[in-house]
Coordinates of C-alpha atoms in Angstrom, one line a residue:
X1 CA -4.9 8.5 19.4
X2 CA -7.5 10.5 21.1
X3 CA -9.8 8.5 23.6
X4 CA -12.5 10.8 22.6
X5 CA -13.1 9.9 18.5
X6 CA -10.8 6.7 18.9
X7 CA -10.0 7.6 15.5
X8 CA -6.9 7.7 14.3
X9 CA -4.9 10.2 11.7
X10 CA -4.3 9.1 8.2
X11 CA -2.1 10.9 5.9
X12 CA -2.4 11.2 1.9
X13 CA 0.4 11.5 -0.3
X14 CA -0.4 13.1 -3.6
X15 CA 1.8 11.1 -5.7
X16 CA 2.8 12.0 -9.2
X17 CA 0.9 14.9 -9.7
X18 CA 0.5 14.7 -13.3
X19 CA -1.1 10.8 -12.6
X20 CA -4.2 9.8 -11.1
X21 CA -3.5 10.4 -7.3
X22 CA -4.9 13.5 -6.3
X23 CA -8.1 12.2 -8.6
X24 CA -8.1 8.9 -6.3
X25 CA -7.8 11.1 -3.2
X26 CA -10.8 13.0 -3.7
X27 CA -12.8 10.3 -5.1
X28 CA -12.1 8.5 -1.3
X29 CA -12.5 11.1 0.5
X30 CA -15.1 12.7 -0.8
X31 CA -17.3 10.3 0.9
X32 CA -18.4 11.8 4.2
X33 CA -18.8 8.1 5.8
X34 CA -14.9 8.2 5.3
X35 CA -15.0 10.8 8.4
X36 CA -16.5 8.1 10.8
X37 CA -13.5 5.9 10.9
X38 CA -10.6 8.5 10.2
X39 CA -9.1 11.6 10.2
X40 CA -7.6 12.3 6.9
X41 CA -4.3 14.7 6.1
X42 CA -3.8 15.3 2.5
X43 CA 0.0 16.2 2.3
X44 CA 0.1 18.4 -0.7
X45 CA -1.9 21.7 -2.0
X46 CA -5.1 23.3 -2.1
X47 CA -4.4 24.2 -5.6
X48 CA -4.1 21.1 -6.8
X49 CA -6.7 19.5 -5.7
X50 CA -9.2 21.8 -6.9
X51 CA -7.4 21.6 -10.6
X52 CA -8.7 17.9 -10.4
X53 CA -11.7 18.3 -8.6
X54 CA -13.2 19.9 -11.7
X55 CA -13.3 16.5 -13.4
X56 CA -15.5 15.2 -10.5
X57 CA -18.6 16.6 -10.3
X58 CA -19.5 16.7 -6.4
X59 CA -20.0 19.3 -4.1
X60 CA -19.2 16.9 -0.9
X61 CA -15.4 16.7 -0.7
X62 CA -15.6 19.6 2.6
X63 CA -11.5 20.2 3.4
X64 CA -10.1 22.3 5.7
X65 CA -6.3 24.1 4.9
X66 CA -3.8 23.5 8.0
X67 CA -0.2 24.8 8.6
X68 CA 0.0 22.7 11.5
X69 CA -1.4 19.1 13.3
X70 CA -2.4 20.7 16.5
X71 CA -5.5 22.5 14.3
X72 CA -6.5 19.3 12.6
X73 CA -10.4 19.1 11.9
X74 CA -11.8 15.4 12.8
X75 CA -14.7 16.8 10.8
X76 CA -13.0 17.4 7.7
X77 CA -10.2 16.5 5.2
X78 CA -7.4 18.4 5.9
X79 CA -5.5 19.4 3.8
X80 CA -1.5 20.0 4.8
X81 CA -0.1 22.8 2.8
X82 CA 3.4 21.2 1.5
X83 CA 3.8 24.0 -1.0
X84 CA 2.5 27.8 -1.5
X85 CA 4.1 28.0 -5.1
X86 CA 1.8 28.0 -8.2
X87 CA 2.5 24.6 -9.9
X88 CA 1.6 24.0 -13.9
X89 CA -0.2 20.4 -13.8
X90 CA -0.1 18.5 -16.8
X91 CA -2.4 15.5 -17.0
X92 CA -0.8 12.5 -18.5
X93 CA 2.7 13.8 -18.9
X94 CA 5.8 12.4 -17.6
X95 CA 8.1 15.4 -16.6
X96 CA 10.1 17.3 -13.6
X97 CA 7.6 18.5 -11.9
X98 CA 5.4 15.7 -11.3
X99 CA 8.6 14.0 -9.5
X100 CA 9.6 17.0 -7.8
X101 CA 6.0 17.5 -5.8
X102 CA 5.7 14.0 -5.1
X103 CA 8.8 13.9 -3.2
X104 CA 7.6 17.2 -1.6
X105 CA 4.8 15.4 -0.2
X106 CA 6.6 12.2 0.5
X107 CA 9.0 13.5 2.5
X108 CA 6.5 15.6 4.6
X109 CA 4.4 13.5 5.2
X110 CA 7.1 10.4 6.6
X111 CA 8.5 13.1 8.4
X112 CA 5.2 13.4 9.8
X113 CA 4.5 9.7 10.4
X114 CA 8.1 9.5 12.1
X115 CA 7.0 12.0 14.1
X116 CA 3.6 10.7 15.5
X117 CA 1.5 13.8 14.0
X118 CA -0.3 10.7 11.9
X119 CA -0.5 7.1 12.9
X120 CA -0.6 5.8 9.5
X121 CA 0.3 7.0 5.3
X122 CA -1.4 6.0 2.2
X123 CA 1.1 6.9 -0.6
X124 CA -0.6 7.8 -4.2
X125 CA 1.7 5.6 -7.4
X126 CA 4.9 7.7 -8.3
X127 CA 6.6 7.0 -11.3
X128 CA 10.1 5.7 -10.4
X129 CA 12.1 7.5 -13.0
X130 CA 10.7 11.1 -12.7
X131 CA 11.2 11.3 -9.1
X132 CA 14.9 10.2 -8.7
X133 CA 16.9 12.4 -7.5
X134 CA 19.7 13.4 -4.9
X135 CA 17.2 12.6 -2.3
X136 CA 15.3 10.1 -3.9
X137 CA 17.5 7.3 -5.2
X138 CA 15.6 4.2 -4.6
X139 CA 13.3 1.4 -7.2
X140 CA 10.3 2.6 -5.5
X141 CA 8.5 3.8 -2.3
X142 CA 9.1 0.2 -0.2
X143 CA 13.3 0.7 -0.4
X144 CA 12.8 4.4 0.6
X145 CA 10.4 3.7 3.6
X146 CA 13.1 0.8 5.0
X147 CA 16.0 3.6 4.2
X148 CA 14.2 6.3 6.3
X149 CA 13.0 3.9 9.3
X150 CA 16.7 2.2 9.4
X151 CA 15.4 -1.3 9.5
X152 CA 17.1 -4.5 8.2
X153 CA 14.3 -5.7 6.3
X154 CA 11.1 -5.6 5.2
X155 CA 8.9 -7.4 2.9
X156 CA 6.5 -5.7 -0.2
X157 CA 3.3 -7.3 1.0
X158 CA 0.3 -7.6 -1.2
X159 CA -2.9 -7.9 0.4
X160 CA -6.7 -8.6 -0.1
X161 CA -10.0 -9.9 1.1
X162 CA -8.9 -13.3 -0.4
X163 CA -5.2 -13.6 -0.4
X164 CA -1.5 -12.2 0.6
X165 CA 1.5 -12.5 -1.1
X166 CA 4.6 -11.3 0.2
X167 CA 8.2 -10.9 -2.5
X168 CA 11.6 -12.2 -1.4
X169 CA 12.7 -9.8 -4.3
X170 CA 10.8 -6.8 -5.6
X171 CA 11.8 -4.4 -8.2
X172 CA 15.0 -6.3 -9.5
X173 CA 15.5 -7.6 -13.0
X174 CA 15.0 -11.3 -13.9
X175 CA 19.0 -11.3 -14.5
X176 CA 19.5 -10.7 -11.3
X177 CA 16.9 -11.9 -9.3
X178 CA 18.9 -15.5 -9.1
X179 CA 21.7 -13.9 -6.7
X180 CA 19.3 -12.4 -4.2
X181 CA 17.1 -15.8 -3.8
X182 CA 19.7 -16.7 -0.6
X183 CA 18.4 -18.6 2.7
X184 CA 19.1 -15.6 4.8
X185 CA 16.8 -13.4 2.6
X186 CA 13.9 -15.9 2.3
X187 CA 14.2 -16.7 6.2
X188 CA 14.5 -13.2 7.0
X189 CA 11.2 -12.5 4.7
X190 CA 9.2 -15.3 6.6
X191 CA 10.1 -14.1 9.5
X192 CA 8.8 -10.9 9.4
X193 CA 5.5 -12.0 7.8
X194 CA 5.0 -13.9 10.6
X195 CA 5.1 -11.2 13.1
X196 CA 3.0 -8.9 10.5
X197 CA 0.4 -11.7 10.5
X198 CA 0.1 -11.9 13.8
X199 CA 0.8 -8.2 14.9
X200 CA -1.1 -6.6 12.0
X201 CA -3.6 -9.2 10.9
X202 CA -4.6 -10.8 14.1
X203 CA -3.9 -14.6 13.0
X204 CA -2.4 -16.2 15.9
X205 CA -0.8 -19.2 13.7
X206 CA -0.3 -18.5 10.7
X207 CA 0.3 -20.6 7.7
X208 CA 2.9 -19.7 5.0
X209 CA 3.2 -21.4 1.7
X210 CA 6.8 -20.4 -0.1
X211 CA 7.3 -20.9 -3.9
X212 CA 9.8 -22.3 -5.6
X213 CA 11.9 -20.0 -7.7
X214 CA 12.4 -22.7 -11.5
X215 CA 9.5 -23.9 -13.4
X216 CA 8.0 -27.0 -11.6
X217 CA 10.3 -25.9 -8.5
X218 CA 13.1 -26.9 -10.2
X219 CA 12.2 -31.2 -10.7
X220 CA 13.8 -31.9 -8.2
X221 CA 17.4 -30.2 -9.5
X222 CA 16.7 -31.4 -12.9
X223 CA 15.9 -27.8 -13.9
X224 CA 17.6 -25.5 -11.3
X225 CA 19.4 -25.7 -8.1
X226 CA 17.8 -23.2 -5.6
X227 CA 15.3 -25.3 -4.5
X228 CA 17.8 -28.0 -3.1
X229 CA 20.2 -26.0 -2.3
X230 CA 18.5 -22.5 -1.1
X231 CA 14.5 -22.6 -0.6
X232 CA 14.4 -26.2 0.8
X233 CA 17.1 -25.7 3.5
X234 CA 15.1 -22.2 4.3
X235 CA 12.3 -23.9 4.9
X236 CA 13.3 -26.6 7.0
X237 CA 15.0 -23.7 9.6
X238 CA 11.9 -21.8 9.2
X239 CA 9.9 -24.8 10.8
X240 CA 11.4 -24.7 13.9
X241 CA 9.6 -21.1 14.5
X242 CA 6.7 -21.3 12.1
X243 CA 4.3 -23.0 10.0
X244 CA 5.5 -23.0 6.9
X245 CA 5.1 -24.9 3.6
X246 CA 6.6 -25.8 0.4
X247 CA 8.5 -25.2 -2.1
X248 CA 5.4 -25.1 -4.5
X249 CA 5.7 -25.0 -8.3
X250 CA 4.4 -21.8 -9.3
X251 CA 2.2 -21.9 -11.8
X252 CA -0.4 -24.6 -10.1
X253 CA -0.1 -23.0 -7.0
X254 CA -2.8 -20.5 -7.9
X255 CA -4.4 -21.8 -10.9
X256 CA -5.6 -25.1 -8.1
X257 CA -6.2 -22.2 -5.7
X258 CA -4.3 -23.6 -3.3
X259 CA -3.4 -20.1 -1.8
X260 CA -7.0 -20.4 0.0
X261 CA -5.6 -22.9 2.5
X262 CA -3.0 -20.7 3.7
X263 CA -2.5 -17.0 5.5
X264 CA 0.1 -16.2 2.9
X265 CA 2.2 -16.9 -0.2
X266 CA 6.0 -16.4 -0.1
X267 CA 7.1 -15.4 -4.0
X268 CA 10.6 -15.3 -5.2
X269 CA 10.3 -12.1 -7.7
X270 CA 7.7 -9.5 -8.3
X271 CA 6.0 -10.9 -11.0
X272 CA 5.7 -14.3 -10.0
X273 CA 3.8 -13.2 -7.1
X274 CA 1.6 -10.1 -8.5
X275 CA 0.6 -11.3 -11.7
X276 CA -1.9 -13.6 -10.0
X277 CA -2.3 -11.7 -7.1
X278 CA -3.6 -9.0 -9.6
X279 CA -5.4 -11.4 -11.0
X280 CA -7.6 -13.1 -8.3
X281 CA -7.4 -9.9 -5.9
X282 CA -10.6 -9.1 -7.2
X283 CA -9.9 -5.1 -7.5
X284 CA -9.2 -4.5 -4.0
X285 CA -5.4 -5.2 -3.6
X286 CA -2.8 -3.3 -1.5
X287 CA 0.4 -2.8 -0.9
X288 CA 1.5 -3.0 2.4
X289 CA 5.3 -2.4 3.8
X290 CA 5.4 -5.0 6.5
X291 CA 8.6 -4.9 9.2
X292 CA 8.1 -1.0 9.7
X293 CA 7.2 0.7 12.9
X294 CA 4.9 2.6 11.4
X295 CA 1.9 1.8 9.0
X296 CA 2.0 1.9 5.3
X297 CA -0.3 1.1 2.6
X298 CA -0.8 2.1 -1.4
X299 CA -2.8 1.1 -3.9
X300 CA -1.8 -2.0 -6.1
X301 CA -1.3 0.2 -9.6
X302 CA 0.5 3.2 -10.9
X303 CA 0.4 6.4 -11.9
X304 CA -2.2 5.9 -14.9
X305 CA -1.1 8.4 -17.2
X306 CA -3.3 7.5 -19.8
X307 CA -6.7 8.2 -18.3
X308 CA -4.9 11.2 -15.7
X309 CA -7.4 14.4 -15.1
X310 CA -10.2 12.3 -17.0
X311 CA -12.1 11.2 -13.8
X312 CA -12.0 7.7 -15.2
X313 CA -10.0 6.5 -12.6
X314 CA -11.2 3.5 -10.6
X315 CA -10.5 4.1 -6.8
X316 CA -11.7 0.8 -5.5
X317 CA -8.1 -0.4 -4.7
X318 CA -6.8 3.1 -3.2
X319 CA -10.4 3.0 -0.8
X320 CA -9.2 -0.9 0.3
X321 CA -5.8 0.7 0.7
X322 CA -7.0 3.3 3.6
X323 CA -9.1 0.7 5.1
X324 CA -6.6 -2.0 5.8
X325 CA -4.6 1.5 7.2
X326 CA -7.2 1.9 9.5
X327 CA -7.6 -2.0 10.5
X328 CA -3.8 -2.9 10.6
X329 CA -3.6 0.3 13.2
X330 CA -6.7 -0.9 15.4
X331 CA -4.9 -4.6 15.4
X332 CA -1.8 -3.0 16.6
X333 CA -3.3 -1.0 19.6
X334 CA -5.8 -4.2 20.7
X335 CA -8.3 -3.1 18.8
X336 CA -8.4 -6.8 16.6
X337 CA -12.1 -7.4 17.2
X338 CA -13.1 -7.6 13.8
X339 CA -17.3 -8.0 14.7
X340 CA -17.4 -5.0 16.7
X341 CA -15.4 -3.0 13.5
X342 CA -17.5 -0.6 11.6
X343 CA -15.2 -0.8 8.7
X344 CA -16.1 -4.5 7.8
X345 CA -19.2 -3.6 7.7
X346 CA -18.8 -1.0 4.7
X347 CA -16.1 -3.1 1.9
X348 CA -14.2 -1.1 0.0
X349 CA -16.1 -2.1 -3.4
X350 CA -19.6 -0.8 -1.6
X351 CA -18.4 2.7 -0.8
X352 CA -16.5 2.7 -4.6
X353 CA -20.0 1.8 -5.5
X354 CA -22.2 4.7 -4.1
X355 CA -19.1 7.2 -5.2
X356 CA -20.2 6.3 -8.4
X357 CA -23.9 6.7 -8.5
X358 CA -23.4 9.7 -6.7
X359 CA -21.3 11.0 -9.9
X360 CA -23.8 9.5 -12.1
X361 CA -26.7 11.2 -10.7
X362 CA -24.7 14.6 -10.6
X363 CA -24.1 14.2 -14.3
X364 CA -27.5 13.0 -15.2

């Protein structure tokens, strides 16, 4: 990162084409305040962006084309041409080519995080069926980014103002979701939360409630076995290194808001864990891959077909997403003083906020 602007480089993927992320892009970006904290690289096409940036009615959104990171402009977006070819774009529809681009700029711009050309990636929703392919065989972006970084593990961590929740499993069905609830997988999990809470979050100590997997957390076997024999066991290793807690039962957990008096949440399966993270994230939740060695967040929703090319689409949560970029990357290099840090000074909902009037006052 350059000692001069102390900024560092954060690259856009376009996502699904066809879906709300180039629309989401623009609508963050487009912001010039953006440019005081970042230096953004939009991995797709020129093309593209203007097709959406005729729903949007601001003159603001000032981009630069590149062909290469040496001529990045700090006082611009940039936009990184991943593709000369004309490409049809076809709001709201599920086909080839929104997959096919979406990997494009995927794979360009990991290639380009792997590299060191950006020091952190904010991927735009795919849709997970369109965009398998020979290179792309994975449940979503978090497998893909642990594939191409060749670590062990990692853990699908949901973040927000208010609350974290990490998944022992992610995109697997409730069949199968039993036979990957194993100690190793839940102490491996906790473990790297840990260092991401410390590493990326700045919390010294943190504390880690895990949930149990059955209703109640199983009644003490009466309804279930994995607690006695799998999440309890965990949990008791886990102590020796950490602070952790549990297992809860599930469904009080949140509804007493007992996730206030802890850093974390530990969830078995996907929906146990984002269905009230969702809920009480108040709008601004991201993704974030923890147990990389590079930094990557998304937005907590997908590709939005039904409101694509509209400019309905509320950017709130893809804004949070490229701030807690920024702020994980600062907390990484030293940089963990959150009262000197411009960015908590501007929340994510308050820029979303003035986007909006902006657009309102164009239209009026």
């Amino acid at each position: 990162m350059s000692n001069e602007t102390q900024k560092p480089v954060i690259g856009f993927t376009c996502g699904d084409i066809n879906g709300i992320g180039l629309e989401l892009i623009i609508k963050t970006l487009m912001d010039q305040r953006i440019l005081d904290f970042c230096v953004p690289v939009v991995f797709a096409n020129n093309k593209c962006l203007n097709f959406y940036r005729k729903s949007i009615p601001d003159s603001n959104f000032n981009c630069t084309n590149i062909n290469q990171f040496s001529r990045l402009n700090p006082k611009q977006v940039n936009i990184y041409s991943v593709w000369e070819e004309e490409v049809t774009i076809t709001p709201g529809e599920l086909n080839e080519t929104g997959g096919k681009y979406a990997l494009k700029s995927l794979e360009e711009a990991t290639k380009a995080l792997q590299e060191g050309h950006i020091h952190g990636l904010v991927t735009a929703p795919i849709h997970k069926k369109n965009i398998q392919s020979e290179d792309f065989k994975y449940s979503g972006h978090t497998p893909y980014f642990k594939t191409f970084f060749n670590v062990k593990d990692v853990v699908m961590f949901m973040v927000a103002e208010n609350m974290r929740v990490g998944l022992v499993t992610e995109h697997v069905t409730v069949e199968e979701v039993s036979k990957h609830i194993t100690k190793e997988s839940i102490l491996s999990k906790l473990q790297i939360m840990q260092q991401s809470l410390q590493k990326d979050f700045g919390i010294d100590k943190p504390k880690i409630a895990v949930l149990g997997l059955n209703p109640h957390a199983g009644d003490e076997g009466l309804i279930g076995k994995e607690e006695i024999e799998i999440i309890k066991p965990a949990i008791k290793e886990a102590k020796n290194k950490a602070l952790v807690f549990g297992p809860y039962s599930a469904d009080a957990f949140f509804a007493r808001g007992m996730h206030e008096k802890f850093d974390a949440v530990l969830a078995m399966y996907h929906d146990q864990g984002l269905i009230p993270f969702k809920s009480l994230a108040i709008g601004e939740g991201v993704n974030y891959t923890a147990g990389l060695p590079a930094v990557r967040t998304s937005p907590d929703h997908g590709t939005a077909f039904d409101i694509a090319g509209k400019g309905k689409a509320d950017h709130t949560s893809f804004l949070a997403a490229t701030f807690e970029c920024i702020n994980i990357i600062h907390n990484r290099m030293g940089h963990a003083d959150r009262n000197r840090n411009p960015l908590r000074k501007i929340s994510a909902r308050m820029l979303a906020n003035a986007v909006d009037e902006r657009i309102e006052e164009n239209e009026g």
